[in-house]
CSV table of C-alpha atoms in Angstrom, one decimal:
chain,number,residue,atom,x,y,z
A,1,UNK,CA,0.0,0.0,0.0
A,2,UNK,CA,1.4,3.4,-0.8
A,3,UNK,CA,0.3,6.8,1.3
A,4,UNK,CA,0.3,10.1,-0.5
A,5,UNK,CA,0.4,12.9,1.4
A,6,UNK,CA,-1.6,15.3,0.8
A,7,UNK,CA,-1.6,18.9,3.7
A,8,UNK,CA,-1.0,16.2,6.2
A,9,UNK,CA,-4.0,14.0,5.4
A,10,UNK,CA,-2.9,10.1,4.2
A,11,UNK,CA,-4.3,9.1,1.1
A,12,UNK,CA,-4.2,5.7,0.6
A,13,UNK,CA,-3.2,3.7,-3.1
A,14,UNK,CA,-3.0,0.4,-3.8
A,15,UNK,CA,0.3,-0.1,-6.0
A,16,UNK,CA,-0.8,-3.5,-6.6
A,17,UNK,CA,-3.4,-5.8,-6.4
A,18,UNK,CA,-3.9,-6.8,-2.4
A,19,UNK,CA,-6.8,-7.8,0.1
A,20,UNK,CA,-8.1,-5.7,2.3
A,21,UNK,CA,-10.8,-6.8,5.1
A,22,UNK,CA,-11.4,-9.8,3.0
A,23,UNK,CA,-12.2,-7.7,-0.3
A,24,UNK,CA,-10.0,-7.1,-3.3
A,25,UNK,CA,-8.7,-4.0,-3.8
A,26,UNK,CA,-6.9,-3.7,-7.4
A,27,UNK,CA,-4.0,-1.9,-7.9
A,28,UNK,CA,-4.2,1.7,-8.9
A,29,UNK,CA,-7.6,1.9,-6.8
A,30,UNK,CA,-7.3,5.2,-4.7
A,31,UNK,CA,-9.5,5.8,-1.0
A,32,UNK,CA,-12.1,7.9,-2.1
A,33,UNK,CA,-13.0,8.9,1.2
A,34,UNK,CA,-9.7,10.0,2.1
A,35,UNK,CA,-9.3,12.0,-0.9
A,36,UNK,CA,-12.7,13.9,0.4
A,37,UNK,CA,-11.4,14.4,4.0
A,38,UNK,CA,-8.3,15.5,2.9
A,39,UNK,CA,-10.5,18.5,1.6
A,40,UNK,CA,-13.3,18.7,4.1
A,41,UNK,CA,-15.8,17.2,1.9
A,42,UNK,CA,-18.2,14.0,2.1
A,43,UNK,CA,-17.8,10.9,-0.7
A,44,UNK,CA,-21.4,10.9,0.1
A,45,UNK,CA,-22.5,14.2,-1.4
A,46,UNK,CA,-19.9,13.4,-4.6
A,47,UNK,CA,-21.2,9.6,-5.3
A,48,UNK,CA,-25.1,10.5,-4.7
A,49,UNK,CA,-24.6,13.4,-7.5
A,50,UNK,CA,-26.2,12.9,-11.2
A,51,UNK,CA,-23.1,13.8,-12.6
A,52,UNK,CA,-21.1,10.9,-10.4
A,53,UNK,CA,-23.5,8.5,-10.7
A,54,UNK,CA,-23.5,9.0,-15.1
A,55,UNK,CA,-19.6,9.3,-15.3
A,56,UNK,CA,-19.5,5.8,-12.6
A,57,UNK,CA,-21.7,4.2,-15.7
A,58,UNK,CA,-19.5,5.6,-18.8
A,59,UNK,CA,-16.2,3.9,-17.2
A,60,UNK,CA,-18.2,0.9,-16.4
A,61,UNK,CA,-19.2,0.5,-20.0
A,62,UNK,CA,-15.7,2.0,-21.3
A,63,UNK,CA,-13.9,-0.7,-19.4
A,64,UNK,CA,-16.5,-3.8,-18.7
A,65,UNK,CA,-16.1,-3.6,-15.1
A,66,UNK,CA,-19.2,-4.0,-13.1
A,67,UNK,CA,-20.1,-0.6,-11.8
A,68,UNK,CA,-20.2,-2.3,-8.1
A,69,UNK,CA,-16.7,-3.2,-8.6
A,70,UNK,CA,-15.9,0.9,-9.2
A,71,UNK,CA,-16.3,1.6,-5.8
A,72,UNK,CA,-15.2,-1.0,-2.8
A,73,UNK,CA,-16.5,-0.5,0.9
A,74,UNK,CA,-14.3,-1.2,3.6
A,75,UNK,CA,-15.4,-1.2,7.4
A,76,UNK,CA,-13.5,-1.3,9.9
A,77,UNK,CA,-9.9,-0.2,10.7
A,78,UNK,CA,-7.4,-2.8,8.5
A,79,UNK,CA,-4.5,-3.5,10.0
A,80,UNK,CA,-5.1,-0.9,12.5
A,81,UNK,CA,-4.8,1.9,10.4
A,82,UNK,CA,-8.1,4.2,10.1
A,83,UNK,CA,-6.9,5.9,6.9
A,84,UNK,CA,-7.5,2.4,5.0
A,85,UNK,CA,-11.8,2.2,5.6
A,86,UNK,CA,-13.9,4.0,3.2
A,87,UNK,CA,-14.9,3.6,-0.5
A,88,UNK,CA,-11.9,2.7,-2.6
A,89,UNK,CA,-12.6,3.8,-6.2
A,90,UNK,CA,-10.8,2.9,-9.7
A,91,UNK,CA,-8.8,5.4,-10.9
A,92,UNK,CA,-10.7,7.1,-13.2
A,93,UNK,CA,-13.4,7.6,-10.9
A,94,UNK,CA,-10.8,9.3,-8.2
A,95,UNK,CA,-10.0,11.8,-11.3
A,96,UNK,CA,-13.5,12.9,-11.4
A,97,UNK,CA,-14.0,12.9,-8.0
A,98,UNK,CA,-10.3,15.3,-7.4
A,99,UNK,CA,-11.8,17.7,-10.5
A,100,UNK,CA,-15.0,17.5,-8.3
A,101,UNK,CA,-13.0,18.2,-4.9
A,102,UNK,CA,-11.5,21.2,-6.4
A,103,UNK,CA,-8.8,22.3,-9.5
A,104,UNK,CA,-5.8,22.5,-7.2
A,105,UNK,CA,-6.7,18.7,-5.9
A,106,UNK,CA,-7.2,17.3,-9.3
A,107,UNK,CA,-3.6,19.2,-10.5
A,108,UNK,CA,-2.0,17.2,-7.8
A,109,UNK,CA,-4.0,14.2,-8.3
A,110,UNK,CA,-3.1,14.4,-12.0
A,111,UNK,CA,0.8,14.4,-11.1
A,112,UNK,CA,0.9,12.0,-8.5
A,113,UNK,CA,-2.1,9.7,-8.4
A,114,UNK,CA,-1.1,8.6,-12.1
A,115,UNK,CA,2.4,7.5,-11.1
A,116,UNK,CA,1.6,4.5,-9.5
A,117,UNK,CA,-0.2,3.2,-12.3
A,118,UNK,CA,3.0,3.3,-14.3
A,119,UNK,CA,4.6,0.1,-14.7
A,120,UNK,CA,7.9,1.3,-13.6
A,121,UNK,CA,6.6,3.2,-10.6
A,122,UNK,CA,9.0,2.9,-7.4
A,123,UNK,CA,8.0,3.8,-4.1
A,124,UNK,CA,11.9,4.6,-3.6
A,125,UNK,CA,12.3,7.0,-5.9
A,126,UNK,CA,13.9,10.2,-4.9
A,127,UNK,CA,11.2,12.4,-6.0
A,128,UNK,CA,8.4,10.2,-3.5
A,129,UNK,CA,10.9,10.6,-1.0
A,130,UNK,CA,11.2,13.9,-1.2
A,131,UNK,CA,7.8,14.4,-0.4
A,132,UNK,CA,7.9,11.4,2.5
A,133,UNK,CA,10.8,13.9,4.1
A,134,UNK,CA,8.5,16.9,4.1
A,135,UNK,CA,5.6,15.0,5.9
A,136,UNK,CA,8.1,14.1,8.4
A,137,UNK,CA,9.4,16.9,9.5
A,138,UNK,CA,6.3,18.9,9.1
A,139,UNK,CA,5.2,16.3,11.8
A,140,UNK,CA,8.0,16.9,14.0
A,141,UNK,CA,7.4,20.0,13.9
A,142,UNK,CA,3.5,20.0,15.2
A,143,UNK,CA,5.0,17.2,17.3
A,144,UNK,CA,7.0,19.6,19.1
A,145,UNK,CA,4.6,22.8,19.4
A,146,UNK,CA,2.2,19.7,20.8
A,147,UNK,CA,4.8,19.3,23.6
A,148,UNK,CA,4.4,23.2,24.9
A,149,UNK,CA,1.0,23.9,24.5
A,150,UNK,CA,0.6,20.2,26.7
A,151,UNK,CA,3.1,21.7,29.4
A,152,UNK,CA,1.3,24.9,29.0
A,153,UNK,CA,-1.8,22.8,30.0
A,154,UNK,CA,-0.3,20.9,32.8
A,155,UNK,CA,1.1,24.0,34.5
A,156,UNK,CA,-2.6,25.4,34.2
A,157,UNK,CA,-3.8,22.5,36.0
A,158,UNK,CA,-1.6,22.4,38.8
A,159,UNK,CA,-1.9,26.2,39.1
A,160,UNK,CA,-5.5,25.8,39.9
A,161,UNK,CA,-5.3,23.5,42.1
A,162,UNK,CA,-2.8,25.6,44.2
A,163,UNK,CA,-5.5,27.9,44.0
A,164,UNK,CA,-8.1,25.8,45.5
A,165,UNK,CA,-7.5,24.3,48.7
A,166,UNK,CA,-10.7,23.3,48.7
A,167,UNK,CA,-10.4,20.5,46.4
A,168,UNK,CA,-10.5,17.2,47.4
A,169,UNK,CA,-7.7,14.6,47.5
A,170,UNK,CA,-9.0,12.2,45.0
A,171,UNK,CA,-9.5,15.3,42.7
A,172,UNK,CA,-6.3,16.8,43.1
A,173,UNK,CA,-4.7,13.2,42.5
A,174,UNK,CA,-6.9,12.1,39.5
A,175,UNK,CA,-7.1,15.7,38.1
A,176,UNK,CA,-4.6,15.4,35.2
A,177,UNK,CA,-5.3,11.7,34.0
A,178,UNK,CA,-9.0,12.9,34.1
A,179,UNK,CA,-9.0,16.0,32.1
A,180,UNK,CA,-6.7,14.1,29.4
A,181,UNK,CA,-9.5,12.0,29.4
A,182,UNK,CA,-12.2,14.0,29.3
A,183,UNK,CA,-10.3,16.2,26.3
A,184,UNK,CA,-9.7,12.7,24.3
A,185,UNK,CA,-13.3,12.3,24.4
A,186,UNK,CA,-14.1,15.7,23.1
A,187,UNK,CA,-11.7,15.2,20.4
A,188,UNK,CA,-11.7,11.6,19.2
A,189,UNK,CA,-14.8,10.3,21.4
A,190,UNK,CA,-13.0,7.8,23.3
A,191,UNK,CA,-10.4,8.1,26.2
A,192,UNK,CA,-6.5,7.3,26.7
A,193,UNK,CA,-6.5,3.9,26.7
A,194,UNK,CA,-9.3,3.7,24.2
A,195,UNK,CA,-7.1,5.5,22.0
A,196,UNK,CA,-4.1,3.4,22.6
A,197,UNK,CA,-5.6,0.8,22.2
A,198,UNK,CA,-6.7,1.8,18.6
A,199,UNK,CA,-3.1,2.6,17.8
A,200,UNK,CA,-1.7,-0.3,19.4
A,201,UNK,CA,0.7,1.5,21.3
A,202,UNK,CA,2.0,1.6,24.8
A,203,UNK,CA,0.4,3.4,27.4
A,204,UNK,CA,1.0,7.2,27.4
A,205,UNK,CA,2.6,6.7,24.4
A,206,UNK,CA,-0.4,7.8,22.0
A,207,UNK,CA,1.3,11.2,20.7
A,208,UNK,CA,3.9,9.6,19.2
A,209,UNK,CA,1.8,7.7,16.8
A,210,UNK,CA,-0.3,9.9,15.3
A,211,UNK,CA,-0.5,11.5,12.5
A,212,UNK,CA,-0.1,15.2,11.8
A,213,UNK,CA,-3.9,16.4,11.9
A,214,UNK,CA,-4.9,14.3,15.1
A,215,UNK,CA,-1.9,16.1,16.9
A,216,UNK,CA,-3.1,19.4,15.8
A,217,UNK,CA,-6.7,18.8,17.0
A,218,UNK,CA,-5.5,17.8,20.1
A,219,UNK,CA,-3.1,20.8,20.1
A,220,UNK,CA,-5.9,23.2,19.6
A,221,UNK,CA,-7.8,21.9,22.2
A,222,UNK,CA,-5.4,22.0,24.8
A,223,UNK,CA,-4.5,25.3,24.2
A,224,UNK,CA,-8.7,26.5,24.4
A,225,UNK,CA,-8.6,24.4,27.7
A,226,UNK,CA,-5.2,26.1,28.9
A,227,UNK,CA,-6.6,29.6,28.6
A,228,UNK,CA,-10.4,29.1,30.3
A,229,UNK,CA,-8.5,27.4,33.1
A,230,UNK,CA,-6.1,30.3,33.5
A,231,UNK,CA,-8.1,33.2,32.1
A,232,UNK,CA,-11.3,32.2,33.9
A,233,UNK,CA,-10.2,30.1,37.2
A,234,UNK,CA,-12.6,26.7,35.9
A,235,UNK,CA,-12.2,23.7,37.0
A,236,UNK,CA,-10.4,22.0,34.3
A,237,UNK,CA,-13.1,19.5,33.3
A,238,UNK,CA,-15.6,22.7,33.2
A,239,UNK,CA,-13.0,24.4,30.9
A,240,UNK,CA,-13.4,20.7,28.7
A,241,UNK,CA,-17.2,21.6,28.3
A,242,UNK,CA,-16.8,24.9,27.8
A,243,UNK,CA,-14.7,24.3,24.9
A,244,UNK,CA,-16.7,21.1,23.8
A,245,UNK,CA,-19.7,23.9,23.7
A,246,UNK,CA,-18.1,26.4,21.2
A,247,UNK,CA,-18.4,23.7,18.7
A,248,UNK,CA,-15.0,24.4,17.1
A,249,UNK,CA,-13.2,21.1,18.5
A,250,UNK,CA,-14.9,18.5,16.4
A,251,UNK,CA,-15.2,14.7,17.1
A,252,UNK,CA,-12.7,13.3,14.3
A,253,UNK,CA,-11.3,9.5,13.8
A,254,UNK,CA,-7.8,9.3,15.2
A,255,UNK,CA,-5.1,8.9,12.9
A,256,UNK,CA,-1.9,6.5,12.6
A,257,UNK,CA,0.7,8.6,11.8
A,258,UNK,CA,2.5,8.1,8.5
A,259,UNK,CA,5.1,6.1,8.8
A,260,UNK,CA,7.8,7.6,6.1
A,261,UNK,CA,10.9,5.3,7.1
């Protein structure tokens, strides 16, 4: 399986035929759905189109595969990585879905979704790496600016609870672990260890595995959190709902993060 990359987001090829969740996925086929979330749009608005659903036909005919074998559902999470579920769609359907996306998506989907169709397309070739080094330390980077604005929040946290005495001891002790929690929740709908489990990583360990956009959500967050708790004296969990109730946090699938090694 190859990953493009794509402002961060994975988008998922398959450079050669290969099973996925028990269904064939033929090589060339792009995930359609990642291709839309890369671009904060829906597959579902693009396939449920006339214009989709007549072009899906004309490719069907052109090349005498079943329309139901244009697009392939998976469920699920594959191997553990979220990036691979969605529709997978032939290759001239993920053309007319990029032009559908928007002109600067299908330009770049013109250069580099057509390469790994080419029969002498290498995943090692200079020019692919190129592009894996940029992810990387583009990643690094949001890694690290994670890092402050999570000792930023921490500080906050203990700050507050300096300022009230009155807390109890199994909130001052629990505190932290709770309001990661609780921000987890607000940010992939599931806790630490839920999360960790997903990634199939070690415990407190989940950072380091995901991919550039999950680390920004969580880095926005934290930083909303970090100024009602210093800016307004809440109780960090009330700062959680606070910013859970300005709607701009929103509850996203975590993702892996993009191995470029």
């Amino acid at each position: 399986m190859y990953h493009h990359i794509y402002d961060e987001f994975s988008i998922p090829q398959s450079e050669q035929d290969q099973v996925l969740a028990g269904k064939l996925i033929p090589r060339g086929y792009v995930n359609g759905s990642q291709m839309c979330k890369a671009n904060d749009k829906r597959f579902g608005n693009y396939i449920h189109n006339k214009s989709a659903k007549a072009y899906c036909d004309v490719v069907s005919l052109d090349t005498g595969i079943p329309a139901s074998s244009l697009l392939i559902e998976i469920a699920g999470t594959p191997n553990g990585d979220p990036s691979l579920q969605g529709t997978w769609v032939h290759p001239d359907i993920a053309t007319h879905l990029a032009h559908w996306i928007s002109p600067a998506f299908y330009l770049w989907s013109n250069r580099v979704l057509v390469k790994v169709l080419d029969p002498k397309f290498d995943a090692n070739d200079p020019e692919f790496q190129k592009f894996r080094a940029k992810a990387q330390q583009l990643h690094t980077e949001i890694r690290m600016k994670g890092i402050v604005t999570r000792i930023s929040l921490t500080d906050a946290i203990e700050a507050y609870k300096s300022r009230h005495p009155e807390l109890s001891q199994n909130d001052r002790q629990w505190l932290i672990k709770n309001a990661t929690d609780a921000m987890y929740k607000l940010v992939f709908g599931m806790n630490a260890e839920k999360l960790e489990a997903l990634l199939g990583c070690p415990r407190h360990t989940s950072r380091d595995f995901l991919g550039s956009n999950s680390l920004r959500a969580i880095e926005f967050a934290e930083h909303l959190i970090c100024s009602f708790i210093n800016n307004h004296d809440l109780h960090p969990l009330s700062a959680i709902r606070q910013v859970g109730m300005l709607g701009v946090v929103k509850d996203m699938q975590p993702e892996p993060k993009f191995e470029t090694a």
